[in-house]
Every structure is written in structure tokens, then in C-alpha cells.
Coordinates of C-alpha atoms and ligand atoms in Angstrom, one line a residue:
Y1 CA -30.7 -7.7 -4.8
N2 CA -32.6 -5.0 -6.6
I3 CA -29.6 -3.6 -8.4
P4 CA -31.2 -0.6 -10.1
E5 CA -32.7 0.5 -6.7
L6 CA -29.3 0.0 -5.0
R7 CA -27.6 2.2 -7.7
R8 CA -30.3 4.8 -7.2
L9 CA -29.8 4.8 -3.5
D10 CA -26.0 5.0 -4.1
V11 CA -26.5 8.3 -6.0
E12 CA -29.1 9.7 -3.6
H13 CA -27.3 8.9 -0.3
H14 CA -23.9 7.4 -0.6
L15 CA -20.6 9.3 -1.0
P16 CA -18.0 6.8 -2.0
A17 CA -14.3 7.2 -1.3
Q18 CA -12.0 9.2 -3.6
A19 CA -14.8 9.9 -6.1
N20 CA -16.1 12.6 -8.4
Y21 CA -19.7 12.8 -7.3
A22 CA -20.9 14.5 -10.5
E23 CA -19.4 11.7 -12.6
L24 CA -21.0 9.1 -10.3
Q25 CA -24.3 10.8 -10.8
R26 CA -23.9 10.9 -14.6
I27 CA -23.1 7.2 -14.8
G28 CA -26.1 6.3 -12.6
G29 CA -24.2 5.2 -9.5
S30 CA -21.5 2.8 -8.5
R31 CA -21.1 -0.7 -9.8
I32 CA -22.5 -2.9 -7.0
I33 CA -20.2 -5.8 -6.1
T34 CA -22.3 -8.5 -4.5
R35 CA -20.0 -11.5 -3.9
A36 CA -16.6 -13.0 -4.5
E37 CA -14.7 -16.3 -4.5
G38 CA -11.0 -17.0 -4.9
S39 CA -9.7 -14.3 -7.1
T40 CA -13.0 -13.4 -8.8
I41 CA -15.5 -10.7 -7.9
Y42 CA -19.1 -10.7 -9.1
D43 CA -21.3 -7.6 -9.7
G44 CA -25.0 -7.3 -9.4
E45 CA -25.5 -7.5 -13.2
G46 CA -24.0 -11.0 -13.1
N47 CA -20.5 -10.1 -14.5
A48 CA -17.6 -12.2 -13.2
I49 CA -14.5 -10.0 -13.0
L50 CA -11.0 -11.3 -12.3
D51 CA -9.7 -9.2 -9.4
G52 CA -6.3 -8.0 -10.5
M53 CA -6.3 -5.6 -7.5
A54 CA -7.0 -7.9 -4.6
G55 CA -9.8 -5.6 -3.6
L56 CA -7.7 -2.5 -2.8
W57 CA -4.2 -4.1 -2.6
C58 CA -5.4 -6.2 0.4
V59 CA -7.2 -9.5 -0.1
N60 CA -3.9 -11.5 0.0
V61 CA -5.5 -14.9 0.8
G62 CA -8.3 -14.4 -1.7
Y63 CA -12.1 -14.3 -1.1
G64 CA -14.4 -16.9 0.4
R65 CA -12.2 -18.1 3.3
E66 CA -14.6 -19.9 5.7
E67 CA -11.9 -20.1 8.4
L68 CA -11.8 -16.3 8.6
V69 CA -15.6 -16.2 8.9
R70 CA -15.4 -18.8 11.7
A71 CA -12.6 -17.0 13.5
A72 CA -14.7 -13.7 13.5
A73 CA -17.9 -15.4 14.6
E74 CA -16.2 -17.3 17.4
Q75 CA -14.5 -14.2 18.7
M76 CA -17.7 -12.2 18.5
Q77 CA -19.5 -14.8 20.5
E78 CA -16.7 -14.9 23.1
L79 CA -15.9 -11.2 23.4
P80 CA -17.0 -8.9 20.6
F81 CA -15.1 -5.9 22.0
Y82 CA -12.9 -4.7 24.7
N83 CA -10.6 -1.7 24.6
T84 CA -6.9 -1.3 25.5
F85 CA -7.2 2.0 27.3
F86 CA -7.8 0.7 30.9
K87 CA -4.6 -1.3 31.3
T88 CA -6.7 -4.0 29.6
A89 CA -6.1 -6.2 26.6
T90 CA -7.7 -9.3 25.0
P91 CA -6.1 -12.7 24.1
P92 CA -6.2 -12.2 20.3
T93 CA -4.7 -8.8 20.5
V94 CA -1.7 -9.9 22.6
M95 CA -1.2 -13.0 20.6
L96 CA -1.2 -11.0 17.3
A97 CA 1.3 -8.6 18.7
A98 CA 3.6 -11.5 19.5
K99 CA 3.1 -13.1 16.1
L100 CA 3.9 -9.8 14.3
A101 CA 7.0 -9.4 16.4
E102 CA 8.1 -12.9 15.3
K103 CA 7.6 -12.0 11.6
L104 CA 9.2 -8.5 11.9
G105 CA 12.2 -9.9 13.7
G106 CA 15.3 -8.2 15.0
K107 CA 14.6 -5.1 17.2
L108 CA 11.0 -4.7 15.9
Q109 CA 9.5 -6.4 18.9
H110 CA 6.6 -4.1 19.8
V111 CA 3.3 -3.4 18.1
F112 CA 0.7 -0.6 18.4
F113 CA -2.7 -1.3 16.8
N114 CA -5.1 0.9 14.9
A115 CA -7.9 0.3 12.4
S116 CA -6.5 1.6 9.1
G117 CA -3.3 2.4 7.3
S118 CA -3.9 6.1 7.6
E119 CA -4.3 5.8 11.4
A120 CA -1.1 3.8 11.5
N121 CA 0.7 6.7 9.9
D122 CA -0.9 9.2 12.3
T123 CA 0.4 7.0 15.1
V124 CA 3.9 7.0 13.5
M125 CA 3.9 10.8 13.4
R126 CA 2.9 11.3 17.0
L127 CA 5.0 8.4 18.3
V128 CA 8.1 9.7 16.6
R129 CA 7.7 13.3 17.8
Y130 CA 7.0 12.0 21.3
Y131 CA 10.1 9.9 21.2
W132 CA 12.3 12.8 20.2
S133 CA 10.9 15.0 22.9
L134 CA 11.6 12.3 25.5
K135 CA 15.1 12.0 24.2
G136 CA 15.6 15.7 24.9
E137 CA 15.6 16.7 21.2
P138 CA 12.2 18.3 20.8
K139 CA 13.3 20.2 17.8
R140 CA 13.4 17.0 15.8
T141 CA 9.9 17.2 14.3
V142 CA 10.4 17.2 10.5
F143 CA 9.4 14.2 8.4
I144 CA 11.0 13.7 5.1
S145 CA 8.7 12.0 2.6
R146 CA 8.5 11.8 -1.2
R147 CA 6.5 13.4 -3.9
N148 CA 3.8 11.1 -5.2
A149 CA 3.9 9.0 -2.1
Y150 CA 0.7 7.6 -0.6
H151 CA 0.5 7.3 3.2
G152 CA -3.3 7.7 3.7
S153 CA -6.2 10.1 3.8
T154 CA -6.3 11.6 7.3
M155 CA -4.8 15.0 7.7
A156 CA -1.4 13.5 8.8
G157 CA -1.5 10.7 6.3
A158 CA -2.3 12.9 3.3
S159 CA 0.3 15.4 4.4
L160 CA 3.0 12.7 4.7
G161 CA 1.8 11.6 1.3
G162 CA 3.2 13.5 -1.6
M163 CA 0.1 13.5 -3.9
A164 CA -0.1 17.1 -5.0
H165 CA -3.8 16.8 -6.0
M166 CA -4.7 15.7 -2.4
H167 CA -3.0 18.7 -0.7
P168 CA -5.3 21.6 -1.5
I169 CA -8.3 19.6 0.0
G170 CA -8.1 20.5 3.7
G171 CA -5.2 23.0 3.3
L172 CA -2.4 20.4 3.4
P173 CA 0.3 19.5 4.1
I174 CA 0.3 20.2 7.8
P175 CA 3.6 21.9 8.9
G176 CA 6.8 19.9 9.3
I177 CA 6.8 17.7 6.2
E178 CA 9.4 17.9 3.4
H179 CA 8.8 16.1 0.1
V180 CA 11.8 15.0 -2.0
A181 CA 12.2 13.0 -5.3
Q182 CA 10.6 9.7 -5.8
P183 CA 12.6 6.8 -7.3
Y184 CA 10.5 6.7 -10.5
K185 CA 13.1 5.8 -13.1
F186 CA 10.7 5.5 -16.1
N187 CA 9.4 9.0 -15.6
E188 CA 12.2 10.9 -14.0
G189 CA 15.4 9.1 -15.0
F190 CA 14.5 7.5 -18.3
N191 CA 18.0 7.8 -19.8
E192 CA 20.0 7.3 -16.6
D193 CA 21.9 4.3 -15.5
E194 CA 19.8 2.5 -12.8
E195 CA 22.2 2.7 -10.0
A196 CA 23.2 6.3 -10.8
F197 CA 19.6 7.3 -10.8
G198 CA 19.0 5.6 -7.4
A199 CA 22.0 7.4 -6.0
R200 CA 20.8 10.8 -7.3
V201 CA 17.4 10.5 -5.8
A202 CA 18.8 9.2 -2.5
Q203 CA 21.2 12.1 -2.5
E204 CA 18.3 14.5 -2.6
I205 CA 17.2 13.1 0.8
E206 CA 20.6 13.9 2.3
D207 CA 20.7 17.4 0.7
R208 CA 17.3 18.2 2.2
I209 CA 18.4 17.0 5.6
I210 CA 21.3 19.3 5.4
K211 CA 19.1 22.2 4.2
V212 CA 16.5 21.7 7.0
G213 CA 19.3 21.0 9.6
P214 CA 19.8 17.4 10.8
E215 CA 19.0 18.6 14.3
N216 CA 15.4 19.3 13.1
V217 CA 14.8 16.1 11.3
A218 CA 12.8 13.3 13.0
A219 CA 12.3 10.6 10.4
F220 CA 12.3 9.6 6.8
I221 CA 9.2 7.7 5.6
G222 CA 8.7 5.8 2.4
E223 CA 6.7 3.0 0.9
V224 CA 8.9 0.0 0.1
V225 CA 7.4 0.0 -3.4
Q226 CA 5.1 3.0 -4.0
G227 CA 1.7 1.5 -4.7
A228 CA -0.9 4.2 -5.4
G229 CA 1.8 6.3 -7.0
G230 CA 2.0 3.7 -9.8
V231 CA 3.8 0.7 -8.5
I232 CA 7.2 2.3 -8.5
I233 CA 9.9 -0.2 -7.8
P234 CA 13.0 1.5 -6.5
P235 CA 16.3 1.1 -8.3
K236 CA 19.1 -1.2 -7.1
G237 CA 20.9 0.2 -4.1
Y238 CA 18.3 2.9 -3.3
W239 CA 17.0 1.5 0.0
K240 CA 20.5 0.7 1.3
R241 CA 21.5 4.3 0.5
V242 CA 18.5 5.7 2.3
E243 CA 19.2 3.5 5.3
A244 CA 22.8 4.7 5.4
I245 CA 21.7 8.4 5.2
C246 CA 19.3 7.9 8.1
E247 CA 22.0 6.2 10.1
K248 CA 24.5 9.0 9.4
Y249 CA 22.2 11.7 10.7
G250 CA 20.6 9.6 13.5
I251 CA 17.2 9.9 11.8
L252 CA 14.5 7.3 12.3
L253 CA 13.6 5.1 9.2
V254 CA 9.9 4.4 8.7
V255 CA 9.1 1.9 6.1
D256 CA 5.4 1.9 5.1
E257 CA 4.4 -1.7 4.5
V258 CA 0.7 -1.1 4.2
I259 CA 0.7 -2.7 0.7
T260 CA 4.0 -4.6 0.7
G261 CA 3.5 -6.5 3.9
F262 CA 2.3 -10.1 4.2
G263 CA 3.9 -11.7 1.2
R264 CA 3.3 -9.3 -1.5
L265 CA 7.0 -9.0 -2.5
G266 CA 7.9 -12.6 -1.7
E267 CA 8.9 -11.9 1.9
W268 CA 6.8 -11.3 5.0
F269 CA 7.7 -7.7 4.7
G270 CA 9.2 -5.7 1.8
F271 CA 12.1 -4.3 3.9
Q272 CA 13.3 -7.9 4.2
H273 CA 13.6 -8.1 0.4
F274 CA 15.7 -4.9 0.3
G275 CA 17.8 -5.9 3.3
V276 CA 17.2 -2.8 5.4
T277 CA 16.3 -2.4 9.1
P278 CA 13.6 0.2 9.8
D279 CA 12.8 1.6 13.2
L280 CA 9.0 1.7 12.6
V281 CA 6.8 -0.3 10.3
P282 CA 3.2 0.7 9.6
M283 CA 1.1 -2.1 8.1
A284 CA -2.5 -2.8 7.3
K285 CA -4.4 -4.4 4.4
G286 CA -2.8 -7.8 4.0
L287 CA -2.7 -8.1 7.9
S288 CA -6.3 -9.3 7.8
S289 CA -6.5 -9.7 4.0
G290 CA -9.0 -6.9 4.2
Y291 CA -11.6 -9.2 5.9
L292 CA -11.8 -6.7 8.8
P293 CA -10.2 -3.3 9.3
I294 CA -7.1 -3.5 11.3
S295 CA -3.6 -2.0 11.1
A296 CA -0.5 -2.0 13.2
V297 CA 2.8 -0.2 13.7
G298 CA 5.9 -2.3 14.4
V299 CA 8.2 -0.4 16.8
S300 CA 11.8 -1.0 17.7
S301 CA 13.0 -1.9 21.2
D302 CA 15.2 1.1 21.2
I303 CA 12.2 3.4 20.8
V304 CA 10.2 1.5 23.4
K305 CA 13.1 1.8 25.8
V306 CA 13.0 5.6 25.5
L307 CA 9.2 5.5 26.1
R308 CA 9.6 3.4 29.2
D309 CA 12.5 5.4 30.5
G310 CA 10.4 8.6 30.0
N311 CA 7.7 7.0 32.3
G312 CA 5.0 9.2 30.8
E313 CA 1.7 8.4 29.1
F314 CA 1.6 8.1 25.3
A315 CA -1.7 10.0 25.0
H316 CA -2.8 8.5 21.7
G317 CA -5.0 5.6 20.7
Y318 CA -8.3 4.6 19.1
T319 CA -11.4 2.9 20.4
Y320 CA -10.6 0.1 17.9
S321 CA -6.8 -0.2 18.8
G322 CA -6.4 -3.9 19.2
H323 CA -10.0 -4.8 18.3
P324 CA -10.3 -8.5 19.4
V325 CA -12.4 -9.6 16.4
A326 CA -10.2 -8.0 13.9
A327 CA -7.1 -9.4 15.7
A328 CA -8.6 -12.9 15.7
V329 CA -9.2 -12.7 12.0
A330 CA -5.6 -11.3 11.4
L331 CA -4.2 -14.2 13.4
K332 CA -6.1 -16.8 11.4
N333 CA -5.1 -15.0 8.2
I334 CA -1.4 -15.2 9.1
E335 CA -2.0 -18.9 9.9
I336 CA -3.4 -19.4 6.4
I337 CA -0.5 -17.6 4.8
E338 CA 2.0 -19.8 6.8
R339 CA 0.1 -23.1 6.2
E340 CA -0.3 -22.6 2.5
G341 CA 3.3 -21.2 2.1
L342 CA 1.9 -18.2 0.3
V343 CA 5.0 -16.0 0.9
E344 CA 7.2 -18.7 -0.6
R345 CA 4.7 -19.2 -3.4
V346 CA 5.1 -15.5 -4.4
K347 CA 8.8 -15.7 -4.3
N348 CA 9.4 -19.0 -6.1
D349 CA 6.4 -19.6 -8.2
A350 CA 3.6 -17.0 -8.7
G351 CA 6.0 -14.0 -8.7
P352 CA 8.4 -15.3 -11.4
Y353 CA 5.4 -16.6 -13.4
F354 CA 3.8 -13.2 -13.3
A355 CA 7.1 -11.5 -14.4
E356 CA 7.4 -13.9 -17.4
A357 CA 3.8 -13.4 -18.4
L358 CA 4.2 -9.6 -18.3
K359 CA 7.0 -9.9 -20.8
R360 CA 4.4 -10.9 -23.4
L361 CA 3.2 -7.3 -23.3
E362 CA 6.6 -5.9 -24.1
G363 CA 6.1 -6.2 -27.8
D364 CA 2.9 -4.1 -27.8
P365 CA 3.3 -0.8 -29.6
L366 CA 1.8 1.1 -26.6
V367 CA 3.9 -0.5 -23.9
G368 CA 6.9 1.5 -22.7
E369 CA 7.8 -0.8 -19.9
V370 CA 6.5 -3.6 -17.8
R371 CA 7.8 -4.1 -14.2
S372 CA 7.0 -6.3 -11.3
L373 CA 8.3 -7.5 -8.0
G374 CA 6.5 -10.5 -6.4
L375 CA 2.9 -10.1 -7.2
I376 CA 2.7 -6.4 -7.8
G377 CA 3.3 -4.9 -11.2
A378 CA 2.7 -2.1 -13.7
V379 CA 2.5 -1.5 -17.5
E380 CA 3.6 1.9 -18.7
I381 CA 1.6 3.2 -21.7
V382 CA 3.4 5.4 -24.1
A383 CA 2.5 7.2 -27.4
K384 CA 5.8 6.3 -29.0
K385 CA 7.6 3.0 -28.6
G386 CA 11.0 3.2 -27.1
T387 CA 10.4 6.5 -25.4
N388 CA 8.5 7.6 -22.3
E389 CA 6.4 10.1 -24.3
R390 CA 2.7 10.2 -23.4
F391 CA -0.3 11.0 -25.6
T392 CA -0.5 14.7 -26.3
G393 CA -3.5 16.2 -24.6
K394 CA -4.2 13.0 -22.8
E395 CA -1.2 13.0 -20.4
G396 CA -2.1 11.2 -17.3
K397 CA -5.3 9.7 -18.8
A398 CA -4.1 6.6 -20.6
G399 CA -4.2 4.4 -17.5
P400 CA -7.9 5.1 -16.7
I401 CA -8.9 4.6 -20.4
V402 CA -7.2 1.2 -20.6
R403 CA -8.5 0.3 -17.1
D404 CA -12.1 0.9 -18.2
T405 CA -11.5 -1.3 -21.2
C406 CA -10.0 -4.0 -19.0
I407 CA -13.0 -3.9 -16.7
K408 CA -15.4 -4.2 -19.6
N409 CA -13.3 -7.3 -20.7
G410 CA -13.6 -8.9 -17.2
L411 CA -10.5 -7.7 -15.4
M412 CA -10.2 -5.3 -12.5
V413 CA -7.0 -3.3 -12.6
R414 CA -6.2 0.2 -11.6
G415 CA -5.3 3.0 -14.0
I416 CA -2.8 5.4 -12.5
R417 CA -1.9 8.2 -14.8
D418 CA -0.3 6.5 -17.8
S419 CA 0.0 3.1 -16.4
V420 CA -2.2 0.2 -15.4
V421 CA -1.2 -1.6 -12.2
M422 CA -1.9 -5.0 -10.8
C423 CA -1.8 -6.4 -7.3
P424 CA -3.8 -9.7 -7.4
P425 CA -4.5 -12.1 -4.5
L426 CA -1.5 -14.2 -3.6
I427 CA -3.4 -17.4 -4.5
I428 CA -4.0 -16.3 -8.1
T429 CA -3.5 -19.3 -10.4
H430 CA -1.1 -19.5 -13.4
A431 CA -4.2 -19.7 -15.7
E432 CA -5.6 -16.5 -14.1
I433 CA -2.3 -14.7 -14.4
D434 CA -2.3 -15.6 -18.1
R435 CA -5.9 -14.4 -18.4
M436 CA -5.0 -11.1 -16.7
I437 CA -2.1 -10.5 -19.1
D438 CA -4.2 -11.5 -22.1
I439 CA -7.0 -9.1 -21.2
I440 CA -4.6 -6.3 -20.7
G441 CA -3.0 -7.0 -24.1
R442 CA -6.4 -7.2 -25.8
S443 CA -7.6 -4.0 -24.0
L444 CA -4.5 -2.1 -25.1
R445 CA -5.4 -3.0 -28.7
E446 CA -9.0 -2.0 -28.2
A447 CA -8.2 1.3 -26.5
E448 CA -5.6 2.4 -29.0
P449 CA -7.9 4.3 -31.3
A450 CA -9.4 6.2 -28.3
L451 CA -5.8 7.0 -27.1
R452 CA -4.7 8.2 -30.5
A453 CA -7.9 10.2 -31.2
Ligands
PLP1 N1 0.0 3.6 3.2 C1 0.0 3.0 2.0 C2 1.3 2.7 1.4 C3 -1.2 2.8 1.4 O1 -1.2 2.2 0.2 C4 -2.4 3.1 2.0 C5 -3.7 2.8 1.3 O2 -3.8 2.5 0.2 C6 -2.4 3.7 3.3 C7 -1.2 3.9 3.9 C8 -3.6 4.1 4.0 O3 -4.3 3.0 4.4 P1 -5.9 3.1 4.7 O4 -6.6 3.3 3.4 O5 -6.2 1.8 5.3 O6 -6.1 4.2 5.6

């Protein structure tokens, strides 16, 4: 490739996602990633970078999987596209729905397909409101979500999301969404007992339901572990309390598994780790390991019974709902996860190894906390050891500063406010985990003068 030319074209013509276009122009365009293998990506300048983010929380089986290439090619040859609008379906789509029902288990026996996580959450919103109208409770329209949540970038997804900086763009949130506290103990409950903190933030959900009026509340939605918010692992007891509150008021429980599905937390789905039973489960990313865009919403039999009894049309769906090529790739991806025992690997081997390795950073003077669950984790950066104080004048900036140093040192991580977060492929080796932690340690030391300046 002619990399300087590609970077020039990037500035001239391409508007990348979630970007500051002035900054991209200043730095002369995006880094061009040209190829990848296993857990390593390569840029056009010939740098090898360990991918501590599995792309964008999604390349669960790692890069370079010939089987996925073949599955796509064969399906493209056989039938590259057909829709699901005309009382039609394709073999991979139906087989994938059945496979997902098997993995979801219990009452989650039905699946609606979309192309992205954002679309999955739009589907959730419309499906839930349709359900309540069919049930004869059309006033139940309000969604309760959490501050700093991420549920996508469409108008509904970004509204359900609780990222304040996203809301002014497009005049969000759309009506009918209430945001309550997030279970972010390090920031919002530093000196509290873990269970007491979990109980307090869960209680805020119940308080809001009462304030809004339970008869108006349709659903609660939450990521099992908040990803883009900074890998926020909820405290003990939190999810069980949330589930009990939803049950008490007859509110649907939506668990966003877009990041946590497909082995990330050492179970097929994160809700299985926390022992709760959602009514709806949006998923994407790891469903195809990012090889093709596909997402799904797992839906309970109780909801589908109401849809069937209503005998009306759910007037919602996308051209690419159930895309056969994406579905064929997702099926093969799940087969790989099963055959290689990657879910068990995260639970019994790679996850515990990662947690141990992270502990090596605890002694660093800039590290306030390390935390992980399965193969997702975060390092909190603080100005003063033993506190959660951030660098004055640089609040919210330490993460990106350390991230940039990590990338320079050959590791892709994400800097989220004052933390760096990791979400590597599920196939990452022990040696690569060690390298990831070593690079973060070295980068913290290198970045310290800039942080203290
Ligand atoms: N939900 C969660 C929890 C996510 O992390 C994301 C994306 O990062 C989404 C939804 C949106 O998915 P997509 O970017 O595929 O639209």
C-alpha cells in the first residue's frame, strides 16, 4: 500500500467514527491498519501492535481464521443475500437462531437479527413498547438505564446510553428514558463497603421506578459489565437486586451482552455468570468475532407468546436482518469457540492468569486499582496512591495519555477517562498477557512526567 497517500485520502475524504476531525487533520490522518494475525495487528508503517482490545471488544477468536473466510465464501457462492421480510428465511439464519437459543437457555428461545449492537437496542426499544401495548398497558413506555452506560450510537441507542457528552449531539435523549446511578465503586463509592454500595445504587432504580410510577415503566436496561464506560464490574449482589426489583414491579429486564457475550466473562453470556434471568438479550460483536456485521436480540417465550396472541405485525426490521453470509460466519465462529473450549479457557485459565498478571501493576505509584472479570479489565490511574484522586487540571485525561504511550510501545489499549482498559482476543497466550501487562507498567512510568507536569 501507498500509506502516505492513504493517510492523505483519509484526511481529504474519510470521516472516521467517534473522532475529532480537526485533530485527525492535525496528525495527518488515521493510522492505517493493514493486516492481523492471532492477537496482533500490523499497521502500514510495519509496526506490530498487540491487540489488547480485540479490535473493538469483538475479535473473540482472534485474527486470521481461514475457516471463517471459507464459511463466508461458500455462503456467498450459494446465496449471498436474501431477506426475511417476505415470510422467507435462509438456512444459516434459522440454524443460527436455534444455536443461540441453545446457548441462551431457559425461556430465551427466540432471536431477532440486526446488523449492529445499536440496531439491536433499537429493536429492544420498539419490541418492548409493542409488547406492553399488546398486553393492554400502553402507558408502560419508560426505560430505566444508567449514567455512563453505552448502548450504541443510533438515536435510540445513544439515548438509552448514559454518556452525557453524546446527548447534545442530535438533541438526545429521546423522551421516555431515565438515567440512574452506575455501579462504579472506585469513582462513586470509594469508601463504601462493596455490598452496601451495590445495594445503594440498586435502590436508586427502585426509587426512580416509584417516582416515575411503576405503571409507566417498561424495562430496565444495563450492560452486564459496562464496557465503554470504563470496564465497570458491578459489586457483589447488584445484579440479583436489580432482577428482584424488576420482578417486584413486573418490569422487563434487558441485559446488554454486546461486549460480554460469547465467552468474554468465562460463560457464554455474562448474565449466566451473575445468575440472573433477563427477558431480552441484545448481542453483537463476539457473535461473529467482528468478521462480519451481525447482531441479535434474544427474546423470552413469554414475550413471544404475547406477540403471537396479539396476532399483529411487528412492523420493524432491517434489510440485513438475518443476513445469510453474516449468519454463516457467526455459526462457524460459535463452532470454533465450542471446539477450542474458549469459554472454559477464559474461566479456568486465561481469565485467572490475566487477573494474576494485573496484580503486578498494583505496586505502581500511579495505580489506584486493577480489576478484571474473565478477559476484560481496567487499570485506574490516580495522582495519589491509596486514593481515587485524579491529576488536577488533567481529570479524565490520564487514560488517553497512557494509552498513547502504550500504542507507541506496541500495545493497543483504550484510554477511558482516567483508566486504561483491556479486552483482548480470547486466544491471547500467557506470554502475550505478560507482555500486555509489562507494556502498561512501562508506559505508566514513561507517562508519569507528562501526567504530573
Ligand atoms: N451495546 C454495548 C454494550 C456496546 O459496547 C456497543 C458498542 O460498543 C453497542 C451496544 C453498540 O454496538 P454497535 O457499535 O455494533 O452499534
